[in-house]
Amino acid sequence: MNAYLLLANGMVFAGQSVGAEGVTVGEVVFATGMVGFQETLTDPSYYGQIITQTYPLIGNYGMNKDDMESDKIWARGYIVREACQTPSNWRCEETLDSFLKKNNTIGIEGIDTRHLTRIIRESGVMNGAILTTFDPADPANKAETDKLLEEIRAYAVTDAVKSVTCAEPEVYNEKGETHIVLMHYGCKRNIIRCLVKRGCKVTVMPAFATAEEVAALDPDGIMLSNGPGDPAEPVEVIENLKHIFELNIPTFGICLGHQLSALAAGAKTMKLKYGHRGANQPVTDFESGRTFITSQNHGYAVVGDELPAEMGEVAQVNANDGTCEGIKYKKWNCFTVQFHPEANGGPKDTEFLFDRFLNNVKAAKKEAR
């Protein structure tokens, strides 16, 4: 079946359908990972977005139940150069096509993804639609195309955190020695796995949980998860964080958790032209002088110069564009990073940050005795 990608600027790409049929509208972004496509699709941080994979062959080792970062696909659509129909891996349970169909996700293959990526890099992320219902380049369909373009141009990612967070608390590894509360802003499962394998009991809390609800659990530490959307939108979460930090419990924030913490501290965030999405982002750490290769997925960044000096200081920056990648707080017992130290399908260079966090937790427990 034919499928089409229609961008907000009116450009049309023609290809073949992969996954479900119909029409889907979202923000078109690109991700540079060569592997980890299942983790990408099931990452709640892609809520509201249509993902373009820059690597040309996707699905070559198939899909399986163990590599899920959440219960379903959160992306609104998927764009690949070629979707592998004959995956080869001993863990493979199904093809990319069947996985997309099962999750009712519309995709397109067979288009020039390098050309599309260049457009996004030059123009910035833009809205678009994938459709199988009609050809938007055909003059006979002008009325339908114009109507769809109106919908595309009006689209915005809203209520992102509210849409992806859990409804009720969830507990993992009940008998763990160290109790960590994980605030679910769009949490990836591998954050939980990284804590559990270090002997932690993890209580996952809904994004809008209050400081009183967190304190009632008597945690040893708090983690602030990744998540989607404009970090300045969930104002209730930001206000709650100000009170959560006053509990003086060791805290570690990742991605959206990093951005929300900075906003709570009085800094600002900005939307990047095309974001950082992939497994090859270089981050320079000031304290060690080392540069790490990291996995990232975000369209906004903290404006480091806007962070009040008495609150904290920028600890890491992106070696490509100089944007803020990490903050060490002075007023609060907290440090945060923009990248993903827990990344599956990406480099493990910075997973040691979980150990740093748990060392902070142990030090605070020892001091409290």
Tab-separated table of C-alpha atoms in Angstrom:
chain	number	residue	atom	x	y	z
A	1	MET	CA	0.000	0.000	0.000
A	2	ASN	CA	1.200	3.504	-0.799
A	3	ALA	CA	1.843	5.908	2.061
A	4	TYR	CA	2.726	9.590	2.133
A	5	LEU	CA	4.462	12.027	4.427
A	6	LEU	CA	3.054	15.555	4.251
A	7	LEU	CA	5.082	18.265	5.991
A	8	ALA	CA	3.734	21.579	7.290
A	9	ASN	CA	5.642	23.380	4.526
A	10	GLY	CA	3.599	21.472	1.914
A	11	MET	CA	6.364	19.078	0.861
A	12	VAL	CA	5.241	15.522	0.084
A	13	PHE	CA	7.305	12.309	0.315
A	14	ALA	CA	5.845	9.174	-1.296
A	15	GLY	CA	6.656	5.703	0.045
A	16	GLN	CA	5.069	2.455	1.184
A	17	SER	CA	2.966	1.740	4.229
A	18	VAL	CA	4.448	-0.064	7.216
A	19	GLY	CA	2.362	-0.734	10.293
A	20	ALA	CA	-1.215	0.500	10.624
A	21	GLU	CA	-3.243	2.342	7.992
A	22	GLY	CA	-4.931	5.742	8.240
A	23	VAL	CA	-3.777	9.277	9.083
A	24	THR	CA	-1.595	10.493	11.953
A	25	VAL	CA	-0.371	14.011	12.749
A	26	GLY	CA	2.611	14.879	14.940
A	27	GLU	CA	5.890	16.749	15.341
A	28	VAL	CA	8.464	15.254	12.960
A	29	VAL	CA	11.860	14.659	14.604
A	30	PHE	CA	14.891	12.512	13.782
A	31	ALA	CA	16.856	10.016	15.883
A	32	THR	CA	20.382	8.884	14.978
A	33	GLY	CA	20.596	5.530	16.771
A	34	MET	CA	21.749	2.544	14.718
A	35	VAL	CA	20.099	0.128	17.169
A	36	GLY	CA	17.578	0.396	19.982
A	37	PHE	CA	14.591	1.018	17.699
A	38	GLN	CA	12.186	-0.846	20.015
A	39	GLU	CA	13.398	1.179	23.015
A	40	THR	CA	12.931	4.352	20.963
A	41	LEU	CA	9.386	3.483	19.923
A	42	THR	CA	8.316	2.626	23.485
A	43	ASP	CA	10.045	5.604	25.159
A	44	PRO	CA	7.296	7.895	26.559
A	45	SER	CA	9.549	10.887	25.802
A	46	TYR	CA	8.480	10.568	22.142
A	47	TYR	CA	4.837	11.263	23.027
A	48	GLY	CA	3.247	13.415	20.309
A	49	GLN	CA	6.084	12.979	17.826
A	50	ILE	CA	6.670	11.234	14.501
A	51	ILE	CA	10.113	9.608	14.621
A	52	THR	CA	12.464	9.529	11.646
A	53	GLN	CA	15.283	6.985	11.938
A	54	THR	CA	18.422	8.207	10.152
A	55	TYR	CA	19.961	4.721	10.029
A	56	PRO	CA	18.753	3.168	6.737
A	57	LEU	CA	17.753	-0.368	7.845
A	58	ILE	CA	15.457	-0.683	10.853
A	59	GLY	CA	14.017	-3.867	12.382
A	60	ASN	CA	16.864	-6.186	11.337
A	61	TYR	CA	16.978	-7.963	14.723
A	62	GLY	CA	13.229	-7.836	15.287
A	63	MET	CA	11.117	-7.018	18.312
A	64	ASN	CA	10.611	-8.830	21.627
A	65	LYS	CA	8.773	-8.365	24.910
A	66	ASP	CA	11.947	-7.839	26.972
A	67	ASP	CA	13.183	-4.663	25.249
A	68	MET	CA	10.075	-2.594	25.992
A	69	GLU	CA	10.695	0.672	27.860
A	70	SER	CA	6.947	0.953	28.578
A	71	ASP	CA	3.763	-0.949	27.799
A	72	LYS	CA	3.190	0.520	24.332
A	73	ILE	CA	4.376	2.813	21.540
A	74	TRP	CA	3.996	6.491	22.468
A	75	ALA	CA	5.168	7.986	19.167
A	76	ARG	CA	2.449	9.107	16.755
A	77	GLY	CA	4.213	7.742	13.699
A	78	TYR	CA	7.387	6.121	12.365
A	79	ILE	CA	9.529	6.915	9.316
A	80	VAL	CA	12.275	4.586	8.031
A	81	ARG	CA	14.256	4.130	4.845
A	82	GLU	CA	13.722	0.369	4.902
A	83	ALA	CA	11.769	-1.807	7.332
A	84	CYS	CA	13.400	-5.242	7.524
A	85	GLN	CA	10.894	-8.025	6.796
A	86	THR	CA	13.234	-10.931	7.636
A	87	PRO	CA	14.818	-10.142	11.034
A	88	SER	CA	17.519	-12.481	12.322
A	89	ASN	CA	18.154	-12.772	16.049
A	90	TRP	CA	17.560	-15.528	18.593
A	91	ARG	CA	15.507	-13.127	20.738
A	92	CYS	CA	13.265	-12.020	17.862
A	93	GLU	CA	9.526	-12.573	18.386
A	94	GLU	CA	8.009	-10.463	15.598
A	95	THR	CA	8.791	-8.012	12.804
A	96	LEU	CA	8.729	-4.237	13.018
A	97	ASP	CA	5.663	-4.198	10.744
A	98	SER	CA	3.634	-6.531	12.978
A	99	PHE	CA	4.762	-4.649	16.098
A	100	LEU	CA	3.560	-1.344	14.629
A	101	LYS	CA	0.255	-2.914	13.561
A	102	LYS	CA	-0.275	-4.423	17.035
A	103	ASN	CA	0.248	-0.953	18.542
A	104	ASN	CA	-1.938	0.753	15.907
A	105	THR	CA	0.998	2.928	14.841
A	106	ILE	CA	1.160	4.319	11.306
A	107	GLY	CA	4.511	4.225	9.540
A	108	ILE	CA	6.114	4.844	6.165
A	109	GLU	CA	9.175	3.315	4.488
A	110	GLY	CA	10.943	3.845	1.194
A	111	ILE	CA	11.468	7.612	1.422
A	112	ASP	CA	14.782	9.484	1.376
A	113	THR	CA	15.313	9.853	5.126
A	114	ARG	CA	18.649	11.643	4.596
A	115	HIS	CA	16.870	14.345	2.606
A	116	LEU	CA	14.183	14.623	5.278
A	117	THR	CA	16.822	14.865	8.026
A	118	ARG	CA	18.583	17.695	6.188
A	119	ILE	CA	15.290	19.582	5.944
A	120	ILE	CA	14.712	19.250	9.703
A	121	ARG	CA	18.312	20.259	10.466
A	122	GLU	CA	18.031	23.371	8.299
A	123	SER	CA	14.437	24.403	9.044
A	124	GLY	CA	14.036	22.952	12.538
A	125	VAL	CA	11.494	20.390	13.695
A	126	MET	CA	8.177	20.808	11.953
A	127	ASN	CA	4.783	19.199	12.104
A	128	GLY	CA	3.703	16.643	9.584
A	129	ALA	CA	1.347	13.765	8.833
A	130	ILE	CA	1.729	10.193	7.599
A	131	LEU	CA	-1.276	8.975	5.638
A	132	THR	CA	-2.395	6.036	3.549
A	133	THR	CA	-5.842	7.397	2.624
A	134	PHE	CA	-5.026	9.675	-0.346
A	135	ASP	CA	-2.137	11.185	-2.302
A	136	PRO	CA	-1.636	14.794	-1.085
A	137	ALA	CA	0.466	15.574	-4.186
A	138	ASP	CA	-2.455	14.824	-6.522
A	139	PRO	CA	-4.227	18.086	-7.554
A	140	ALA	CA	-7.518	16.186	-7.478
A	141	ASN	CA	-7.121	15.899	-3.691
A	142	LYS	CA	-6.366	19.600	-3.092
A	143	ALA	CA	-9.357	20.210	-0.803
A	144	GLU	CA	-8.463	17.237	1.425
A	145	THR	CA	-4.797	18.222	1.413
A	146	ASP	CA	-5.540	21.820	2.410
A	147	LYS	CA	-7.746	20.641	5.270
A	148	LEU	CA	-5.039	18.265	6.499
A	149	LEU	CA	-2.406	21.014	6.242
A	150	GLU	CA	-4.538	23.191	8.517
A	151	GLU	CA	-4.640	20.380	11.092
A	152	ILE	CA	-0.886	19.809	10.750
A	153	ARG	CA	0.015	23.472	11.232
A	154	ALA	CA	-2.277	23.809	14.243
A	155	TYR	CA	-0.911	20.729	15.995
A	156	ALA	CA	0.962	21.106	19.292
A	157	VAL	CA	2.187	18.586	21.880
A	158	THR	CA	0.174	19.351	25.041
A	159	ASP	CA	-0.609	17.629	28.365
A	160	ALA	CA	2.379	15.379	27.715
A	161	VAL	CA	3.356	14.501	31.300
A	162	LYS	CA	-0.284	14.085	32.317
A	163	SER	CA	-0.777	11.653	29.414
A	164	VAL	CA	2.186	9.360	30.096
A	165	THR	CA	2.500	9.200	33.903
A	166	CYS	CA	1.186	6.283	35.960
A	167	ALA	CA	-2.211	6.481	37.680
A	168	GLU	CA	-1.177	4.796	40.942
A	169	PRO	CA	2.078	4.100	42.810
A	170	GLU	CA	3.961	1.000	41.669
A	171	VAL	CA	6.532	-0.891	43.784
A	172	TYR	CA	9.472	-2.923	42.469
A	173	ASN	CA	11.864	-5.157	44.450
A	174	GLU	CA	9.923	-4.846	47.712
A	175	LYS	CA	12.785	-6.286	49.787
A	176	GLY	CA	15.470	-3.910	48.475
A	177	GLU	CA	17.710	-2.370	51.132
A	178	THR	CA	17.650	1.217	49.805
A	179	HIS	CA	14.267	2.807	49.166
A	180	ILE	CA	14.123	5.128	46.140
A	181	VAL	CA	11.040	7.092	45.111
A	182	LEU	CA	10.976	7.515	41.319
A	183	MET	CA	8.819	10.388	40.074
A	184	HIS	CA	7.178	9.198	36.834
A	185	TYR	CA	7.194	12.033	34.282
A	186	GLY	CA	7.483	9.514	31.435
A	187	CYS	CA	9.754	6.968	33.055
A	188	LYS	CA	11.732	4.416	31.017
A	189	ARG	CA	11.808	0.941	32.539
A	190	ASN	CA	15.575	0.767	32.412
A	191	ILE	CA	15.798	3.451	35.102
A	192	ILE	CA	13.954	1.008	37.360
A	193	ARG	CA	16.204	-1.870	36.227
A	194	CYS	CA	19.375	0.154	36.960
A	195	LEU	CA	18.157	0.855	40.505
A	196	VAL	CA	16.872	-2.659	41.205
A	197	LYS	CA	20.133	-4.314	40.109
A	198	ARG	CA	21.872	-2.083	42.677
A	199	GLY	CA	19.693	-3.519	45.441
A	200	CYS	CA	17.078	-0.771	45.621
A	201	LYS	CA	13.406	-0.955	46.409
A	202	VAL	CA	11.745	1.406	43.919
A	203	THR	CA	8.401	3.113	44.451
A	204	VAL	CA	7.229	4.746	41.233
A	205	MET	CA	5.010	7.749	41.980
A	206	PRO	CA	2.632	9.643	39.663
A	207	ALA	CA	4.059	12.900	38.320
A	208	PHE	CA	1.698	15.081	40.338
A	209	ALA	CA	2.409	13.461	43.729
A	210	THR	CA	2.960	16.081	46.437
A	211	ALA	CA	5.895	16.500	48.816
A	212	GLU	CA	3.664	15.240	51.632
A	213	GLU	CA	2.881	12.034	49.713
A	214	VAL	CA	6.570	11.508	48.971
A	215	ALA	CA	7.633	12.191	52.572
A	216	ALA	CA	5.035	9.707	53.857
A	217	LEU	CA	6.944	6.926	52.064
A	218	ASP	CA	10.116	7.771	54.030
A	219	PRO	CA	12.448	7.261	51.042
A	220	ASP	CA	16.246	7.221	51.196
A	221	GLY	CA	16.508	8.937	47.832
A	222	ILE	CA	14.428	10.461	45.041
A	223	MET	CA	14.816	10.085	41.276
A	224	LEU	CA	13.211	12.417	38.746
A	225	SER	CA	12.573	10.616	35.465
A	226	ASN	CA	12.700	11.520	31.809
A	227	GLY	CA	9.530	12.534	29.988
A	228	PRO	CA	7.979	14.355	27.021
A	229	GLY	CA	6.767	17.811	26.125
A	230	ASP	CA	7.582	21.413	26.984
A	231	PRO	CA	9.131	21.373	30.476
A	232	ALA	CA	7.545	24.732	31.332
A	233	GLU	CA	3.996	23.384	30.770
A	234	PRO	CA	3.384	21.229	33.909
A	235	VAL	CA	3.493	24.151	36.376
A	236	GLU	CA	1.942	22.045	39.163
A	237	VAL	CA	4.815	19.558	38.907
A	238	ILE	CA	7.374	22.389	39.106
A	239	GLU	CA	5.695	23.830	42.221
A	240	ASN	CA	5.574	20.376	43.830
A	241	LEU	CA	9.288	19.938	43.130
A	242	LYS	CA	10.147	23.087	45.084
A	243	HIS	CA	8.584	21.491	48.168
A	244	ILE	CA	10.069	18.050	47.443
A	245	PHE	CA	13.577	19.545	47.398
A	246	GLU	CA	12.911	21.098	50.806
A	247	LEU	CA	12.693	17.554	52.232
A	248	ASN	CA	16.512	17.496	51.848
A	249	ILE	CA	16.491	13.946	50.492
A	250	PRO	CA	19.301	13.087	48.002
A	251	THR	CA	17.887	13.530	44.500
A	252	PHE	CA	18.998	12.616	40.970
A	253	GLY	CA	17.214	13.970	37.880
A	254	ILE	CA	17.374	12.728	34.282
A	255	CYS	CA	16.280	14.552	31.101
A	256	LEU	CA	12.865	16.131	31.848
A	257	GLY	CA	13.659	15.730	35.555
A	258	HIS	CA	16.762	17.839	34.908
A	259	GLN	CA	14.728	20.534	33.150
A	260	LEU	CA	11.937	20.629	35.741
A	261	SER	CA	14.515	20.959	38.548
A	262	ALA	CA	16.160	23.904	36.791
A	263	LEU	CA	12.791	25.620	36.359
A	264	ALA	CA	12.043	25.038	40.052
A	265	ALA	CA	15.407	26.688	40.839
A	266	GLY	CA	14.521	29.800	38.840
A	267	ALA	CA	16.258	29.036	35.533
A	268	LYS	CA	14.648	29.026	32.076
A	269	THR	CA	14.390	26.497	29.262
A	270	MET	CA	14.456	26.979	25.501
A	271	LYS	CA	13.327	24.943	22.508
A	272	LEU	CA	16.194	23.640	20.390
A	273	LYS	CA	16.113	23.916	16.609
A	274	TYR	CA	16.010	20.165	16.046
A	275	GLY	CA	16.860	18.705	19.462
A	276	HIS	CA	19.287	15.993	20.519
A	277	ARG	CA	17.968	12.513	19.716
A	278	GLY	CA	20.313	9.593	19.316
A	279	ALA	CA	23.126	7.588	20.850
A	280	ASN	CA	26.150	9.701	19.924
A	281	GLN	CA	25.953	13.036	21.773
A	282	PRO	CA	29.283	14.162	23.324
A	283	VAL	CA	29.066	15.640	26.831
A	284	THR	CA	32.015	17.330	28.570
A	285	ASP	CA	32.183	17.040	32.353
A	286	PHE	CA	33.940	20.002	33.990
A	287	GLU	CA	35.020	18.227	37.178
A	288	SER	CA	36.811	15.323	35.481
A	289	GLY	CA	37.654	17.057	32.209
A	290	ARG	CA	36.400	13.993	30.346
A	291	THR	CA	33.991	13.898	27.416
A	292	PHE	CA	31.440	11.070	27.419
A	293	ILE	CA	29.382	9.748	24.514
A	294	THR	CA	25.755	9.766	25.640
A	295	SER	CA	22.263	8.780	24.565
A	296	GLN	CA	19.781	11.649	24.441
A	297	ASN	CA	16.191	12.408	23.522
A	298	HIS	CA	15.012	15.958	24.084
A	299	GLY	CA	13.811	18.996	22.163
A	300	TYR	CA	14.324	21.551	24.961
A	301	ALA	CA	17.387	22.592	26.942
A	302	VAL	CA	18.087	24.450	30.180
A	303	VAL	CA	19.529	27.931	29.653
A	304	GLY	CA	22.563	27.549	31.912
A	305	ASP	CA	23.238	31.288	32.201
A	306	GLU	CA	19.772	31.759	33.706
A	307	LEU	CA	20.461	29.482	36.690
A	308	PRO	CA	20.792	31.631	39.846
A	309	ALA	CA	24.381	31.287	41.139
A	310	GLU	CA	23.227	30.671	44.705
A	311	MET	CA	21.120	27.678	43.543
A	312	GLY	CA	23.724	25.709	41.625
A	313	GLU	CA	26.180	25.560	38.761
A	314	VAL	CA	26.401	23.977	35.323
A	315	ALA	CA	28.473	20.787	35.636
A	316	GLN	CA	28.370	19.403	32.067
A	317	VAL	CA	27.860	20.877	28.598
A	318	ASN	CA	27.223	19.461	25.148
A	319	ALA	CA	30.525	19.430	23.263
A	320	ASN	CA	28.732	20.128	19.954
A	321	ASP	CA	26.618	23.182	20.782
A	322	GLY	CA	27.566	24.157	24.348
A	323	THR	CA	24.071	23.652	25.786
A	324	CYS	CA	23.631	22.722	29.442
A	325	GLU	CA	23.883	18.962	30.055
A	326	GLY	CA	24.090	18.799	33.835
A	327	ILE	CA	23.681	20.823	37.032
A	328	LYS	CA	25.127	20.383	40.504
A	329	TYR	CA	22.944	22.142	43.067
A	330	LYS	CA	24.244	24.044	46.074
A	331	LYS	CA	21.021	24.758	47.951
A	332	TRP	CA	19.592	21.271	47.444
A	333	ASN	CA	21.097	17.787	47.825
A	334	CYS	CA	20.636	17.178	44.111
A	335	PHE	CA	22.389	16.748	40.792
A	336	THR	CA	20.775	16.360	37.378
A	337	VAL	CA	21.766	15.460	33.814
A	338	GLN	CA	20.133	16.066	30.446
A	339	PHE	CA	21.317	12.788	28.932
A	340	HIS	CA	20.333	9.158	29.661
A	341	PRO	CA	22.831	7.233	31.817
A	342	GLU	CA	20.432	4.258	31.841
A	343	ALA	CA	20.254	4.037	28.043
A	344	ASN	CA	19.495	0.646	26.525
A	345	GLY	CA	20.347	0.589	22.844
A	346	GLY	CA	22.894	3.297	23.593
A	347	PRO	CA	26.273	3.830	25.286
A	348	LYS	CA	26.701	2.807	28.925
A	349	ASP	CA	29.549	5.276	29.571
A	350	THR	CA	27.657	7.257	32.206
A	351	GLU	CA	25.769	4.527	34.089
A	352	PHE	CA	28.201	5.192	36.961
A	353	LEU	CA	26.006	8.204	37.810
A	354	PHE	CA	23.573	5.791	39.472
A	355	ASP	CA	26.414	4.732	41.765
A	356	ARG	CA	27.247	8.373	42.477
A	357	PHE	CA	23.613	8.977	43.385
A	358	LEU	CA	23.460	5.937	45.685
A	359	ASN	CA	26.716	7.001	47.337
A	360	ASN	CA	25.013	10.318	48.126
A	361	VAL	CA	22.087	8.374	49.561
A	362	LYS	CA	24.381	6.233	51.756
A	363	ALA	CA	26.257	9.316	52.963
A	364	ALA	CA	22.995	11.036	53.940
A	365	LYS	CA	21.806	7.918	55.818
A	366	LYS	CA	25.117	7.696	57.684
A	367	GLU	CA	24.973	11.375	58.618
A	368	ALA	CA	21.401	10.992	59.906
A	369	ARG	CA	22.395	8.246	62.364
